[in-house]
mmCIF file of C-alpha atoms in Angstrom:
data_model
loop_
_atom_site.group_PDB
_atom_site.id
_atom_site.type_symbol
_atom_site.label_atom_id
_atom_site.label_comp_id
_atom_site.label_asym_id
_atom_site.label_seq_id
_atom_site.Cartn_x
_atom_site.Cartn_y
_atom_site.Cartn_z
ATOM 1 C CA UNK A 202 -23.090 208.756 -108.028
ATOM 2 C CA UNK A 203 -26.617 207.406 -108.541
ATOM 3 C CA UNK A 204 -26.441 208.298 -112.241
ATOM 4 C CA UNK A 205 -23.151 206.376 -112.526
ATOM 5 C CA UNK A 206 -24.726 203.255 -110.989
ATOM 6 C CA UNK A 207 -27.783 203.502 -113.232
ATOM 7 C CA UNK A 208 -25.659 203.783 -116.376
ATOM 8 C CA UNK A 209 -23.393 200.806 -115.571
ATOM 9 C CA UNK A 210 -25.251 197.504 -115.700
ATOM 10 C CA UNK A 211 -22.316 195.533 -114.326
ATOM 11 C CA UNK A 212 -22.130 197.617 -111.168
ATOM 12 C CA UNK A 213 -25.898 197.424 -110.732
ATOM 13 C CA UNK A 214 -25.782 193.626 -111.035
ATOM 14 C CA UNK A 215 -22.872 193.422 -108.598
ATOM 15 C CA UNK A 216 -24.699 195.570 -106.053
ATOM 16 C CA UNK A 217 -27.818 193.411 -106.420
ATOM 17 C CA UNK A 218 -25.833 190.219 -105.777
ATOM 18 C CA UNK A 219 -24.069 191.743 -102.771
ATOM 19 C CA UNK A 220 -27.408 192.929 -101.412
ATOM 20 C CA UNK A 221 -28.863 189.436 -101.818
ATOM 21 C CA UNK A 222 -26.107 188.056 -99.585
ATOM 22 C CA UNK A 223 -25.903 190.883 -97.050
ATOM 23 C CA UNK A 224 -29.611 191.445 -96.402
ATOM 24 C CA UNK A 225 -30.381 187.895 -95.166
ATOM 25 C CA UNK A 226 -27.234 188.089 -93.045
ATOM 26 C CA UNK A 227 -28.705 191.047 -91.184
ATOM 27 C CA UNK A 228 -32.099 189.395 -90.825
ATOM 28 C CA UNK A 229 -30.764 186.069 -89.514
ATOM 29 C CA UNK A 230 -27.336 185.843 -87.880
ATOM 30 C CA UNK A 231 -27.081 182.092 -88.605
ATOM 31 C CA UNK A 232 -27.320 182.699 -92.375
ATOM 32 C CA UNK A 233 -23.641 183.536 -92.806
ATOM 33 C CA UNK A 234 -22.370 180.696 -90.621
ATOM 34 C CA UNK A 235 -19.882 178.142 -91.909
ATOM 35 C CA UNK A 236 -22.489 175.382 -91.686
ATOM 36 C CA UNK A 237 -24.948 177.258 -93.902
ATOM 37 C CA UNK A 238 -22.296 178.158 -96.463
ATOM 38 C CA UNK A 239 -21.155 174.514 -96.562
ATOM 39 C CA UNK A 240 -24.733 173.371 -97.119
ATOM 40 C CA UNK A 241 -25.230 175.874 -99.938
ATOM 41 C CA UNK A 242 -21.967 174.809 -101.573
ATOM 42 C CA UNK A 243 -22.780 171.104 -101.380
ATOM 43 C CA UNK A 244 -26.253 171.735 -102.797
ATOM 44 C CA UNK A 245 -24.876 173.814 -105.651
ATOM 45 C CA UNK A 246 -22.193 171.363 -106.766
ATOM 46 C CA UNK A 247 -24.402 169.605 -109.333
ATOM 47 C CA UNK A 248 -25.557 172.954 -110.721
ATOM 48 C CA UNK A 249 -21.949 174.095 -111.021
ATOM 49 C CA UNK A 250 -21.063 170.953 -112.990
ATOM 50 C CA UNK A 251 -24.078 171.371 -115.278
ATOM 51 C CA UNK A 252 -23.233 175.028 -115.883
ATOM 52 C CA UNK A 253 -19.629 174.143 -116.709
ATOM 53 C CA UNK A 254 -20.829 171.514 -119.191
ATOM 54 C CA UNK A 255 -23.266 173.930 -120.817
ATOM 55 C CA UNK A 256 -20.518 176.544 -121.067
ATOM 56 C CA UNK A 257 -18.219 174.034 -122.740
ATOM 57 C CA UNK A 258 -20.927 173.143 -125.276
ATOM 58 C CA UNK A 259 -21.529 176.817 -126.054
ATOM 59 C CA UNK A 260 -17.831 177.580 -126.392
ATOM 60 C CA UNK A 261 -17.223 174.670 -128.764
ATOM 61 C CA UNK A 262 -20.403 175.434 -130.730
ATOM 62 C CA UNK A 263 -21.875 171.998 -130.122
#
């Protein structure tokens, strides 16, 4: 099983992302509250728009 995870980069990346969300949730119970998730979403909105614009530029080749 460990060999399978090491050979698949996508699964390794997915596990790392899941771990980044689960670990703080265990350390602080308020981390996964609705208020915190709403704050994170509202803070990330501008980054989401910028990333969508950059993706559009890359897809259309400038």
